[in-house]
Tab-separated table of C-alpha atoms in Angstrom:
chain	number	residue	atom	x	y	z
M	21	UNK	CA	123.058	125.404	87.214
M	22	UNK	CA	122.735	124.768	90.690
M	23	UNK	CA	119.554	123.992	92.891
M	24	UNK	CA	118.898	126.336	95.607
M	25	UNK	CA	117.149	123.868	97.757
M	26	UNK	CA	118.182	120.330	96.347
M	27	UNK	CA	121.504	118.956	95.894
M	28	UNK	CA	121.921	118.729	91.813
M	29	UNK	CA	123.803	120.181	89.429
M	30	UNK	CA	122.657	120.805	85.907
M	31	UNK	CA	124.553	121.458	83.082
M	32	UNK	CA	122.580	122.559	79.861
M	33	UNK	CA	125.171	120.741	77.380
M	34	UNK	CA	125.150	117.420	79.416
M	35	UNK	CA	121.322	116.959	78.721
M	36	UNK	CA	121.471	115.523	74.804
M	37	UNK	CA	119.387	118.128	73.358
M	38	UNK	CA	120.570	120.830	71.024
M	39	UNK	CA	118.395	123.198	72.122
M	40	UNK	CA	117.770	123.494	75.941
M	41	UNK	CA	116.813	126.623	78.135
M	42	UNK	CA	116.525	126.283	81.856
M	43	UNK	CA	114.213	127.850	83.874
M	44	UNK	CA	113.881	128.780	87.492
M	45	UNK	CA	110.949	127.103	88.302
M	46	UNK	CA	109.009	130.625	89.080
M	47	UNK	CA	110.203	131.911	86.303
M	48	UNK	CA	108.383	128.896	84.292
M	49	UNK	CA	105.322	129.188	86.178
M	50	UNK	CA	104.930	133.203	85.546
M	51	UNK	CA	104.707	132.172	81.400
M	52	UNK	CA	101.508	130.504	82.158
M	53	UNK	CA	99.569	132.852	83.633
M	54	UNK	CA	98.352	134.026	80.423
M	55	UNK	CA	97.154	130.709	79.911
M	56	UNK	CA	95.030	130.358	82.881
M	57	UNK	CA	91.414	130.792	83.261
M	58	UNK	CA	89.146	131.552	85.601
M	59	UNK	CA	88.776	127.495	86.620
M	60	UNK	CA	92.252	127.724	87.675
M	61	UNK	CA	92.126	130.251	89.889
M	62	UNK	CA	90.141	131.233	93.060
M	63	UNK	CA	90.184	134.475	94.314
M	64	UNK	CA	90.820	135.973	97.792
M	65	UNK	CA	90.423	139.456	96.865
M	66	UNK	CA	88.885	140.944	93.649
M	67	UNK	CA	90.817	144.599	94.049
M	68	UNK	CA	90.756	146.461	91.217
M	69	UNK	CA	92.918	145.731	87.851
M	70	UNK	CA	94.741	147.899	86.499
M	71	UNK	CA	95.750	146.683	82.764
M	72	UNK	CA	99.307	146.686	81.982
M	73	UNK	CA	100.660	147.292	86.200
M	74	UNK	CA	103.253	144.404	87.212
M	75	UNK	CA	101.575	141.484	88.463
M	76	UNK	CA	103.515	139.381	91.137
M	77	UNK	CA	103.730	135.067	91.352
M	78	UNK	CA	104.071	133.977	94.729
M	79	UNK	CA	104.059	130.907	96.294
M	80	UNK	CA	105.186	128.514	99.165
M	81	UNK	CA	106.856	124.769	98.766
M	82	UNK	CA	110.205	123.012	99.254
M	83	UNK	CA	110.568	127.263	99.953
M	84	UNK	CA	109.424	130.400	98.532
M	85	UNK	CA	109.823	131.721	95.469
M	86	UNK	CA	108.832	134.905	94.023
M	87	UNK	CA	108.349	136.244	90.546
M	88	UNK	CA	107.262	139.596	88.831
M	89	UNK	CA	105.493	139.833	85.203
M	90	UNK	CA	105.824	143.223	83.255
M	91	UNK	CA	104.110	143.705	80.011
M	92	UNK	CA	101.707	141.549	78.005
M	93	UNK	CA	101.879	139.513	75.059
M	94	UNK	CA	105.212	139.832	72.840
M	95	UNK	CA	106.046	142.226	75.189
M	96	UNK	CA	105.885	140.270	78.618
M	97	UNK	CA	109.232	139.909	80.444
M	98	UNK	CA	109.681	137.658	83.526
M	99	UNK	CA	111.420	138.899	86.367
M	100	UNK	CA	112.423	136.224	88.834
M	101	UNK	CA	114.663	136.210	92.011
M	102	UNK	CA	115.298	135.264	95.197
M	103	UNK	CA	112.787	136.795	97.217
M	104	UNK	CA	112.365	134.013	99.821
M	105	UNK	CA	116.192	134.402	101.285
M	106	UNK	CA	114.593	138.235	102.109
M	107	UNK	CA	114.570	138.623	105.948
M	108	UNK	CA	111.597	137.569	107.678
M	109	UNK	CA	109.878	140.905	109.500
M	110	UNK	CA	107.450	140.500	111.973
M	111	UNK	CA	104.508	142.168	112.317
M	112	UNK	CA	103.080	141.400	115.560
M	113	UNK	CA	104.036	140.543	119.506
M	114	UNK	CA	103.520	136.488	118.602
M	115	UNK	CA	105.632	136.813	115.233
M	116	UNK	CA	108.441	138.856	116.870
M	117	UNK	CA	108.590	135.654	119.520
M	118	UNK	CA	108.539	133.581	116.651
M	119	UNK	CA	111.812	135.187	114.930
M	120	UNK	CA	113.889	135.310	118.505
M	121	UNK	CA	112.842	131.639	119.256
M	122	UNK	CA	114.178	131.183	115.129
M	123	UNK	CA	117.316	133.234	115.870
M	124	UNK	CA	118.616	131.212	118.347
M	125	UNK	CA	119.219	128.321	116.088
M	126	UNK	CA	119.423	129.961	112.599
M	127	UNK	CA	121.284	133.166	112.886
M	128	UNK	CA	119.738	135.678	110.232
M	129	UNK	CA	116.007	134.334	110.316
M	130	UNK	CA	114.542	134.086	106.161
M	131	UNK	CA	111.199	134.389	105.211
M	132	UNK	CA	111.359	130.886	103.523
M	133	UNK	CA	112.422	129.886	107.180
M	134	UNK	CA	109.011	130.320	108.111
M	135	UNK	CA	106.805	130.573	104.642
M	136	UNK	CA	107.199	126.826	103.453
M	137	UNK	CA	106.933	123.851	104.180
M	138	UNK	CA	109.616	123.271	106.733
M	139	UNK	CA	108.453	126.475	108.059
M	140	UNK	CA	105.066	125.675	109.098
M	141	UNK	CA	106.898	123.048	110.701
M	142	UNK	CA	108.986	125.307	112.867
M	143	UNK	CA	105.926	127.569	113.401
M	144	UNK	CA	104.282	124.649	114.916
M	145	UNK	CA	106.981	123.402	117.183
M	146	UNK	CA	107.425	127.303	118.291
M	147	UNK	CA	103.980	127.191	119.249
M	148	UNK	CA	104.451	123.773	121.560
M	149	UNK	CA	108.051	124.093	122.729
M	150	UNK	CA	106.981	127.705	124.295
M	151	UNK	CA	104.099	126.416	125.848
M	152	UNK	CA	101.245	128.049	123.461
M	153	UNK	CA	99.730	124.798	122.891
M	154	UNK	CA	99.754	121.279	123.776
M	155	UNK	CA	100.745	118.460	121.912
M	156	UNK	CA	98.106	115.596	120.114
M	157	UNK	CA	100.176	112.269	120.606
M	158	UNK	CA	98.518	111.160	117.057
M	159	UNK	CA	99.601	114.558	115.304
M	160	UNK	CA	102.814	113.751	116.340
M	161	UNK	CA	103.128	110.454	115.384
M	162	UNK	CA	101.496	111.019	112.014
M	163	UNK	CA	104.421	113.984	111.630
M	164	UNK	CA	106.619	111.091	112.027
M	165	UNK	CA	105.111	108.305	109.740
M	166	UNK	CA	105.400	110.953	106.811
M	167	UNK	CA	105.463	114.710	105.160
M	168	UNK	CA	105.022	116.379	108.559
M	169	UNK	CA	103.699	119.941	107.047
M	170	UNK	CA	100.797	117.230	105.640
M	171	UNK	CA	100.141	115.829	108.499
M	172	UNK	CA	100.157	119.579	110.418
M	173	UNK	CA	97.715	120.602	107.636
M	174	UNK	CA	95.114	117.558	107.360
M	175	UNK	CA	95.387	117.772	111.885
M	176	UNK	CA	94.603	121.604	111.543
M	177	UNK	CA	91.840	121.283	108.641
M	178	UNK	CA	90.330	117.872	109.300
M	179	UNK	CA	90.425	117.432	112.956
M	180	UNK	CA	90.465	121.126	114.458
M	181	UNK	CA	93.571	120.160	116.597
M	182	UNK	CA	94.048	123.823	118.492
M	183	UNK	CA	97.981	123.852	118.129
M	184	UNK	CA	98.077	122.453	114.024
M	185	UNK	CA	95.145	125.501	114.053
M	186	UNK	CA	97.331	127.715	115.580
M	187	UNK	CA	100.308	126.448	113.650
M	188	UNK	CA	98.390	127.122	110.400
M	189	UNK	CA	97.278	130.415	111.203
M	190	UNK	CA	99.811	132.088	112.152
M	191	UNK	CA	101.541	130.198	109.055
M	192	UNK	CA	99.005	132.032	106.591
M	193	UNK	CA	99.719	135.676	108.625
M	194	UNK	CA	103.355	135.404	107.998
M	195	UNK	CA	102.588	134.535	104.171
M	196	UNK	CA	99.890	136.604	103.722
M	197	UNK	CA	101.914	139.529	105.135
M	198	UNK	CA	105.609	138.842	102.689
M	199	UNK	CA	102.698	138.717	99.837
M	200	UNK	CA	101.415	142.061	100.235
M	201	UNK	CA	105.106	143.718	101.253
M	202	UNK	CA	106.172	142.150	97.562
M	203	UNK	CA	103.007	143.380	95.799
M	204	UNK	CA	103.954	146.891	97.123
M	205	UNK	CA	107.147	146.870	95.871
M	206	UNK	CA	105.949	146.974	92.537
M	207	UNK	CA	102.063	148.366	92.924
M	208	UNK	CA	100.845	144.395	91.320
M	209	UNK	CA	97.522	146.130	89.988
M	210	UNK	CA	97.602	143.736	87.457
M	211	UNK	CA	96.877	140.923	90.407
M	212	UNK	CA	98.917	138.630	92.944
M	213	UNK	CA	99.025	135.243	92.123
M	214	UNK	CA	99.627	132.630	95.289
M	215	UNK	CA	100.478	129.618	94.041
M	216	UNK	CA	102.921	126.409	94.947
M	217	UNK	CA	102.333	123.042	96.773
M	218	UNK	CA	100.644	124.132	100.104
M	219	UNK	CA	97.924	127.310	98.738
M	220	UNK	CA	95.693	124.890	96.738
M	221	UNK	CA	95.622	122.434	99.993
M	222	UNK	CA	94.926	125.432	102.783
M	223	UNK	CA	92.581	126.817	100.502
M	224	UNK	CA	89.570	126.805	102.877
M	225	UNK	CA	91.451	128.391	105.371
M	226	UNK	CA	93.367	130.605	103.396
M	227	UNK	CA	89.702	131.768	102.333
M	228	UNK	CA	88.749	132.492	106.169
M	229	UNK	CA	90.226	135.816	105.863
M	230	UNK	CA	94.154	135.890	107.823
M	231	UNK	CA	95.942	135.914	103.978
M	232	UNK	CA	94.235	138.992	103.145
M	233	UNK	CA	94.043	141.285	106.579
M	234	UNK	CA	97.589	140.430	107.025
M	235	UNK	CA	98.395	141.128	103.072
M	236	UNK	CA	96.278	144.484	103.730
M	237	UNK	CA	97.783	145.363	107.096
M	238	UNK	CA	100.124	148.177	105.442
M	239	UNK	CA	99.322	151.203	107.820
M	240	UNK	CA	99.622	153.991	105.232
M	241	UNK	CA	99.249	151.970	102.382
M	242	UNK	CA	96.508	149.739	103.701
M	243	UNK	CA	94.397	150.905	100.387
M	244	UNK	CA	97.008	150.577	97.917
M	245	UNK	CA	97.525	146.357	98.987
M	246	UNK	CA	93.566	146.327	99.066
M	247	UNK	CA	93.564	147.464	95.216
M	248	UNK	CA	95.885	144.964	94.624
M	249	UNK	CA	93.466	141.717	93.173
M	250	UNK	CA	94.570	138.110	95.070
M	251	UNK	CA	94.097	134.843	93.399
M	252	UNK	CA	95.336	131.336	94.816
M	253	UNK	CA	96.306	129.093	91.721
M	254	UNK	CA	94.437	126.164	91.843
M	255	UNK	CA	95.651	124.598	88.642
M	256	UNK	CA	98.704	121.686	89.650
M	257	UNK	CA	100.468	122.155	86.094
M	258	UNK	CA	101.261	125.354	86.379
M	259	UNK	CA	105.215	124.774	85.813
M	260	UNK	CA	104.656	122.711	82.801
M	261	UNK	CA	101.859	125.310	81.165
M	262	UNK	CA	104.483	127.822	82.008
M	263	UNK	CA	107.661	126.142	80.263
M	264	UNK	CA	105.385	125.088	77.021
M	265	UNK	CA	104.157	129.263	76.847
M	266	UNK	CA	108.395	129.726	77.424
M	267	UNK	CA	109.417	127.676	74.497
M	268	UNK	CA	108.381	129.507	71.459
M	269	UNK	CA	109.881	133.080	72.945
């Protein structure tokens, strides 16, 4: 098996074990939502369930993954992919400047270009290389020093710096709006579930409202995202729950 966005190879037979089943980490994480309660969750918008529809895993990282549950109980089959190589489609004036200024450097523009971590990177330095916003010296040199996203998150949520702001907002727009394109692909009535490294840390913002009118902005199917229930996964172990609900099937 190879790693999408790290360089390893892993070969099942090379591990020791005799029995060993690898899982795409989404793929893991989808098991476990069965297993979560209501403590691990928070919820963005309450919609209206509809037992047994598809329910869709979604969350941003090292990238984006993307996962779809069918079924429940013996029954539930896990559905993952690539959905984060998808093209990136703007939605507005500011996001269709975004994907030219992305173009010019990266040829076909991804939405994991833009919804992950190195993305919120290139969001921000979009923002300040095209004159939106200024620069904070000490934003910058704490991007430096360490995990730059971080630093653009704690400057947007701790110190209201206007371009980390800006950088974050527009961030949750472009996320909020590949969330509800994937939960129409497959009507999730049985709820979207955000999770990965940076939801649980923007929470408060995520919470302001941008995730969900840009996950409901669907013109003619505006009401069919809005019945679609939202919860950010708050609980860190969600991998690990995932692959211990995997082993047994």
């Amino acid at each position: 098996m190879r790693l999408t966005n790290l360089a390893w190879d892993i070969a099942a037979d090379e591990l020791g074990i005799d029995s060993v089943r690898l899982l795409n980490d989404f793929e893991a994480s989808a098991h476990a939502l069965a297993k979560l309660g209501r403590a691990g969750l928070a919820t963005l918008q309450p919609g209206e369930v509809q037992e047994g529809a598809p329910r869709l895993l979604i969350g941003a990282g090292t990238g984006l993954g993307v996962a779809f549950i069918l079924g429940r109980g013996r029954g539930l089959r896990v559905v993952s992919g690539e959905g984060g190589h998808a093209a990136f489609a703007p939605a507005d004036a500011l996001q269709d400047a975004l994907l030219a200024h992305l173009r010019a450097s990266l040829g076909r523009v991804e939405l994991e270009h833009v919804v992950s971590g190195a993305g919120l990177e290139r969001i921000y330095a979009f923002l300040r290389d095209t004159g939106r916003h200024a620069e904070n010296r000490a934003v910058r040199e704490a991007m430096t020093a360490g995990d730059a996203a971080a630093a653009i998150t704690r400057a947007a949520l701790e110190s209201g710096d206007a371009l980390a702001l800006a950088a974050l907002d527009l961030f949750i727009a472009c996320f909020g709006a590949a969330a509800g394109d994937f939960a129409l692909a497959t009507l999730a009535r049985g709820g979207v579930y955000v999770a990965g490294g940076i939801a649980p840390r923007i929470l408060p913002r995520l919470r302001a409202g941008g995730f969900a009118a840009a996950f409901n902005s669907k013109a003619r199917f505006s009401e069919a995202a809005r019945a679609c229930p939202v919860h950010v996964v708050t609980n860190e172990r969600l991998g690990l729950l995932g692959a211990i609900a995997a082993a047994p099937r």
